[in-house]
PDB file of C-alpha atoms in Angstrom:
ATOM      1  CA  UNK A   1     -28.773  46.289  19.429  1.00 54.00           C
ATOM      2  CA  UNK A   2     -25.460  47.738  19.663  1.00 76.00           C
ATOM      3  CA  UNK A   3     -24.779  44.802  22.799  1.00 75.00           C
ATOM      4  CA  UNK A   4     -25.712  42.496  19.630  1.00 75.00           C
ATOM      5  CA  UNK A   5     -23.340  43.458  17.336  1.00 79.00           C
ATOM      6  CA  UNK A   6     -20.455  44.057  20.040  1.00 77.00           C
ATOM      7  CA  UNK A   7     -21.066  40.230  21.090  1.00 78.00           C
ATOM      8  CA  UNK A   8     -20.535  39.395  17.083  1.00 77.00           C
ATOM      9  CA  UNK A   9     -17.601  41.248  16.570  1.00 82.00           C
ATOM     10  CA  UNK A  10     -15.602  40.357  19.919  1.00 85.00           C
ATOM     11  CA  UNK A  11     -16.213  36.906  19.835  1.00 87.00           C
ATOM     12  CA  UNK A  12     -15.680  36.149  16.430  1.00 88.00           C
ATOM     13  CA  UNK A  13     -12.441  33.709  16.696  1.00 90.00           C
ATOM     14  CA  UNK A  14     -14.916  31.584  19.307  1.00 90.00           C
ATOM     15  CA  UNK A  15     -18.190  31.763  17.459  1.00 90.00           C
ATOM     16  CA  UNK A  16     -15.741  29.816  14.003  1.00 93.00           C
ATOM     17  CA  UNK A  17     -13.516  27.907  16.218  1.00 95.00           C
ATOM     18  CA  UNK A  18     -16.021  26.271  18.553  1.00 94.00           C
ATOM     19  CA  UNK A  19     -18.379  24.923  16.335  1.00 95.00           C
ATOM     20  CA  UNK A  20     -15.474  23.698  14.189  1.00 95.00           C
ATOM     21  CA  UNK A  21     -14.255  21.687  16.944  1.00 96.00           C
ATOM     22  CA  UNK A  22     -17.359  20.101  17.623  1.00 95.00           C
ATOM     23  CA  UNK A  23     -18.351  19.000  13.995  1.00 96.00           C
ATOM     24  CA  UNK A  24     -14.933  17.844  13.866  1.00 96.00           C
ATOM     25  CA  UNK A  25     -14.979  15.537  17.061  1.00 95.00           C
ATOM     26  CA  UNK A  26     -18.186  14.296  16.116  1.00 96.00           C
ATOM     27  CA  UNK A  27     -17.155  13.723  12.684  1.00 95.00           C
ATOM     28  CA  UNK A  28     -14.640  11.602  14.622  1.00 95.00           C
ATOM     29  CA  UNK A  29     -16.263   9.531  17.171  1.00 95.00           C
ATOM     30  CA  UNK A  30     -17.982   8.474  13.846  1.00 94.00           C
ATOM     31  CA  UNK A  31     -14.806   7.302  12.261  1.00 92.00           C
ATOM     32  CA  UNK A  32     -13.893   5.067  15.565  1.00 92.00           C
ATOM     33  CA  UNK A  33     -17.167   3.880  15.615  1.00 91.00           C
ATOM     34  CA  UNK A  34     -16.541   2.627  11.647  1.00 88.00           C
ATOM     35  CA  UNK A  35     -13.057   1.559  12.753  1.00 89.00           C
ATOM     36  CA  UNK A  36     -14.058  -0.282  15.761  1.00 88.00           C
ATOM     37  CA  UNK A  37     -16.654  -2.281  13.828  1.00 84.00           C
ATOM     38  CA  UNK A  38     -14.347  -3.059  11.259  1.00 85.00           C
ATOM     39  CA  UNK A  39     -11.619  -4.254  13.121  1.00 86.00           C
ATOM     40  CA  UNK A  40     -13.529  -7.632  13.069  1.00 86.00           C
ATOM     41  CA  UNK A  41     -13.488  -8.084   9.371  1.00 91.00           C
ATOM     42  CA  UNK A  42     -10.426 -10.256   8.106  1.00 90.00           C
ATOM     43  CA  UNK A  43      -8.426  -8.937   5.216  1.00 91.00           C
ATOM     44  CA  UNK A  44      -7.025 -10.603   1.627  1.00 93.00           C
ATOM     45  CA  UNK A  45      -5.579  -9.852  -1.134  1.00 94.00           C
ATOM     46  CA  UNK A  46      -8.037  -8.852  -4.006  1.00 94.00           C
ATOM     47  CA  UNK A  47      -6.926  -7.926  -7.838  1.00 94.00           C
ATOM     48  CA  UNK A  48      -8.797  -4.809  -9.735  1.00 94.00           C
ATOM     49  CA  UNK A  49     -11.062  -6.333 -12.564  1.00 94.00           C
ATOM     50  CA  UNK A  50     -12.373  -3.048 -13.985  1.00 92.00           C
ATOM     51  CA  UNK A  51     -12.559   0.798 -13.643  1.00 92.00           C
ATOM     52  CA  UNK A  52     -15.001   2.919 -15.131  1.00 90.00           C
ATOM     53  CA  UNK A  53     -14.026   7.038 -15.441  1.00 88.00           C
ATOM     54  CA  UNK A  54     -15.898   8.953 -12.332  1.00 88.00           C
ATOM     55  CA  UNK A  55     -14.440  12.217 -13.175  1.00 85.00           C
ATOM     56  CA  UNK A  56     -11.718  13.311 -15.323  1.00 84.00           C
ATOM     57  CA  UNK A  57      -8.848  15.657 -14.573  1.00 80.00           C
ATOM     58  CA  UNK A  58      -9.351  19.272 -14.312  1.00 81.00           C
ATOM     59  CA  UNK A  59      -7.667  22.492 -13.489  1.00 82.00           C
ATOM     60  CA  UNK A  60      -9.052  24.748 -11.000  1.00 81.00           C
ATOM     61  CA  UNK A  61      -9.327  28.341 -11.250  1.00 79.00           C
ATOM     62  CA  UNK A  62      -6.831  28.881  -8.563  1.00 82.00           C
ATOM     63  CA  UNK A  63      -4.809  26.480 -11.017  1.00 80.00           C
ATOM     64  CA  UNK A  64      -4.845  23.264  -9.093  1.00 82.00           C
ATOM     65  CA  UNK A  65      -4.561  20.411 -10.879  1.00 82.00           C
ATOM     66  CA  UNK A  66      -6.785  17.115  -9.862  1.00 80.00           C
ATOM     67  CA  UNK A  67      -6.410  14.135 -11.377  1.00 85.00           C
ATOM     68  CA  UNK A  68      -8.796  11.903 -12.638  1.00 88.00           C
ATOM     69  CA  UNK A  69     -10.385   9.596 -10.525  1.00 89.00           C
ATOM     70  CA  UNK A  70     -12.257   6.060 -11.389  1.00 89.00           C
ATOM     71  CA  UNK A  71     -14.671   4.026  -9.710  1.00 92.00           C
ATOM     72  CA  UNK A  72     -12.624   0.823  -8.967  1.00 93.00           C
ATOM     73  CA  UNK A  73     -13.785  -2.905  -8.787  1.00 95.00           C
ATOM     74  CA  UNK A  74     -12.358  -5.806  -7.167  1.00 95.00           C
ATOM     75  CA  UNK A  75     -12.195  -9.347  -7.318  1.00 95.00           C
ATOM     76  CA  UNK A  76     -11.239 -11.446  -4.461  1.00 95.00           C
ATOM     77  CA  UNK A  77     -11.267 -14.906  -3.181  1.00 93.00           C
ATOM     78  CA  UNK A  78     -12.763 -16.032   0.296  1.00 93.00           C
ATOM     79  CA  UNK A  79     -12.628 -19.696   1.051  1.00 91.00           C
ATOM     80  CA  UNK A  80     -12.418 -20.804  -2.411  1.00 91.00           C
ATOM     81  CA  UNK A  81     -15.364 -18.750  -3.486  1.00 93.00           C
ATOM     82  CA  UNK A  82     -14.342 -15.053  -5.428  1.00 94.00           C
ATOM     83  CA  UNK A  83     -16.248 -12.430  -4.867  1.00 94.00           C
ATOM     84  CA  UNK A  84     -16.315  -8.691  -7.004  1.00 94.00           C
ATOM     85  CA  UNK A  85     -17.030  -5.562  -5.131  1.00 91.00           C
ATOM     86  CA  UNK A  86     -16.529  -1.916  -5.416  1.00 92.00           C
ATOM     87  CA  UNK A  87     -13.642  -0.858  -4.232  1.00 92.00           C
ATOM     88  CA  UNK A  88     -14.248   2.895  -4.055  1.00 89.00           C
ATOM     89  CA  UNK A  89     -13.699   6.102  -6.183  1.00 89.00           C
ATOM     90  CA  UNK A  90      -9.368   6.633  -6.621  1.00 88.00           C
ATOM     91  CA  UNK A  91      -7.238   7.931  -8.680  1.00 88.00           C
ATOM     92  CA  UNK A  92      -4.282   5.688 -10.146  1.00 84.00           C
ATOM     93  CA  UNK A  93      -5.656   1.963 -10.160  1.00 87.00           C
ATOM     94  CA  UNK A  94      -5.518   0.049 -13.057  1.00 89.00           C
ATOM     95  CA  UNK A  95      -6.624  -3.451 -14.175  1.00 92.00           C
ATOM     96  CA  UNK A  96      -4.499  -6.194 -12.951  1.00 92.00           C
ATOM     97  CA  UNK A  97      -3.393  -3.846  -9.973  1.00 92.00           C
ATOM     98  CA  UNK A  98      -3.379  -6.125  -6.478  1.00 93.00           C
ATOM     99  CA  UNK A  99      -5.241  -4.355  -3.228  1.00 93.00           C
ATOM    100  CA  UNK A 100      -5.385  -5.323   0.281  1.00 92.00           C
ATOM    101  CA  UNK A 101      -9.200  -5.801   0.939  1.00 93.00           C
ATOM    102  CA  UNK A 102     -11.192  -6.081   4.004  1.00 92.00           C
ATOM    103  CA  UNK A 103     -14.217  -8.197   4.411  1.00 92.00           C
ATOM    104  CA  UNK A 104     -16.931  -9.408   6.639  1.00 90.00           C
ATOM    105  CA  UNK A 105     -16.492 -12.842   7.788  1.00 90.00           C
ATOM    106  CA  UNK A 106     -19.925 -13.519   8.355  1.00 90.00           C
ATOM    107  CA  UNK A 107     -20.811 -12.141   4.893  1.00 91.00           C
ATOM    108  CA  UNK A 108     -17.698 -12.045   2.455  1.00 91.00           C
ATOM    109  CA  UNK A 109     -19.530  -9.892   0.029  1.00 90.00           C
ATOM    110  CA  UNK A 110     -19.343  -6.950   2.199  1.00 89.00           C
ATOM    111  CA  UNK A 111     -15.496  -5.171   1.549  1.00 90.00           C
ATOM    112  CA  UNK A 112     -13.845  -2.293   2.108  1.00 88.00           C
ATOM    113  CA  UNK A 113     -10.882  -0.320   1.719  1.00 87.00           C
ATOM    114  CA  UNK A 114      -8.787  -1.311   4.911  1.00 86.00           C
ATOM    115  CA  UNK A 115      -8.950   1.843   7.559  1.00 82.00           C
ATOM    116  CA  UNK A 116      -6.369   2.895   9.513  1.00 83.00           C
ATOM    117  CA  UNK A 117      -6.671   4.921  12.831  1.00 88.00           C
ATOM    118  CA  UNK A 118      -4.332   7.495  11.760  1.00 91.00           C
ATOM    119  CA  UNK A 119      -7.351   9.816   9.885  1.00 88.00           C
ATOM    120  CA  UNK A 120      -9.799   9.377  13.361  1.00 92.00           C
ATOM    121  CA  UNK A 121      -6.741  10.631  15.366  1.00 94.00           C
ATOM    122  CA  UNK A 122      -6.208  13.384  13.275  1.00 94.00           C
ATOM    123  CA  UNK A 123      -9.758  14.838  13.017  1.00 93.00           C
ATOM    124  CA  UNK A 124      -9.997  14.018  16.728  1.00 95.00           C
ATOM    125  CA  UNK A 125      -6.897  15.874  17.517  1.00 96.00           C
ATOM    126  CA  UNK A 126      -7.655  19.150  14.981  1.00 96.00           C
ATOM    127  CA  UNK A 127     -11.022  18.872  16.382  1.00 96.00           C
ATOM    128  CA  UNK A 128     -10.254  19.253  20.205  1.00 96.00           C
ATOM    129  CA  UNK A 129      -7.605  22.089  19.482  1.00 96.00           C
ATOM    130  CA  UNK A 130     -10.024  24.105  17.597  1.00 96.00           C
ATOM    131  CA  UNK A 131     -12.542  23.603  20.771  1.00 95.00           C
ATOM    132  CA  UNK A 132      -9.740  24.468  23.282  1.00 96.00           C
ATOM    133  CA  UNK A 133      -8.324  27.212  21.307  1.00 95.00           C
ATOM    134  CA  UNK A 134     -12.445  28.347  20.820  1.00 94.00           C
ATOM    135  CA  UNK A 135     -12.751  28.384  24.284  1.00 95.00           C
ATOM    136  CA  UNK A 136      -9.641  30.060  25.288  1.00 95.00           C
ATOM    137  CA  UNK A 137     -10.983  32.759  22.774  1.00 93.00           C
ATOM    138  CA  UNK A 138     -14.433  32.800  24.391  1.00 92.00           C
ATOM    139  CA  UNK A 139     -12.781  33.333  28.202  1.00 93.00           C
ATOM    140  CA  UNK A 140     -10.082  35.597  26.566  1.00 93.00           C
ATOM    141  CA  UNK A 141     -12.453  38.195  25.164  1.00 91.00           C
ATOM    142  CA  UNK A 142     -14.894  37.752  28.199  1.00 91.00           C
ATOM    143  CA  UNK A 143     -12.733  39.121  30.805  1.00 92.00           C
ATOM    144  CA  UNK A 144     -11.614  41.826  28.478  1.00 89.00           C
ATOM    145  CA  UNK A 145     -14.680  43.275  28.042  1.00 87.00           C
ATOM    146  CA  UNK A 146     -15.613  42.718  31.846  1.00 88.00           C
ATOM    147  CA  UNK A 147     -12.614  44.514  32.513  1.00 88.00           C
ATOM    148  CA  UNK A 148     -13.595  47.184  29.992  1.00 84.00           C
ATOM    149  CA  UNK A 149     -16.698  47.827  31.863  1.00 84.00           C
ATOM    150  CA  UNK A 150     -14.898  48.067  35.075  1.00 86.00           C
ATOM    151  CA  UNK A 151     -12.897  51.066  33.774  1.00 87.00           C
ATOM    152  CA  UNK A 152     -16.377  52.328  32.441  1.00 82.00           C
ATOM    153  CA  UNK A 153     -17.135  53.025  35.701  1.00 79.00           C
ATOM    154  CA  UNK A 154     -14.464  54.185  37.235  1.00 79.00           C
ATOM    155  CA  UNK A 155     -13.841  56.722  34.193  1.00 79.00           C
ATOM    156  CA  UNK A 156     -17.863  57.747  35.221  1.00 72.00           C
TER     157      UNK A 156
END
């Protein structure tokens, strides 16, 4: 038992920062696999017809302030035929307000907000420095405690 809890409390840093890592790179692949098949869809210029109150703005306990957000809808024209979608839940759109929006050539009624690599990159990059840095942990507090145990001996 007491090996157990030993394990627990040396490798702490890796047991949080290796799991971490891998939720995060996974969590990534699937944004390049969103962004990849999106890069396909063209893009036009779409005007917001209506938004409807998600959730208004609130103060935290720790005193942050949110503001509120709204579930936004766009109209946009592809080849002389408009479409109206839902642009997504965001704070500070208004009616009349002009978006880029991305579509689906083969089906112009699927649109999204445009994505950019930059967020993929990022939760690729935190991800693999948490793993490393898990890791490093991991091999860190493994040959400490194998060294530890050599001195057990010798002190024996």
């Amino acid at each position: 038992m007491n090996n157990l809890i030993a394990f627990f409390r040396d490798y702490r840093a890796a047991r949080f920062f290796i799991p971490v890592g891998l939720i995060l790179c996974i969590f990534s692949i699937f944004m390049f696999i969103f962004y990849a098949n999106t890069q396909s869809y063209s893009k036009t210029e779409g005007t917001v017809t209506k938004t409807v109150l998600y959730e208004e703005a609130y103060t935290d306990a720790d005193n942050s302030y949110h503001e509120e957000t709204y579930t936004v809808f766009v109209k946009y024209t592809v080849d002389g035929k408009e479409y109206e979608g839902e642009y997504g839940i965001l704070p500070n759109y208004h009616v009349g307000d002009t978006v880029t929006v991305a579509y689906d050539p083969k089906d112009p009624n699927k649109m999204i907000q445009p994505m950019d690599i930059v967020f993929p990159m990022i939760f690729a990059s935190i991800g693999v420095a948490s793993l490393v840095g898990g890791i490093i942990s991991f091999i860190r507090t493994y040959n400490k405690r194998k060294a530890l145990k050599e001195r057990e001996k010798e002190w024996q």
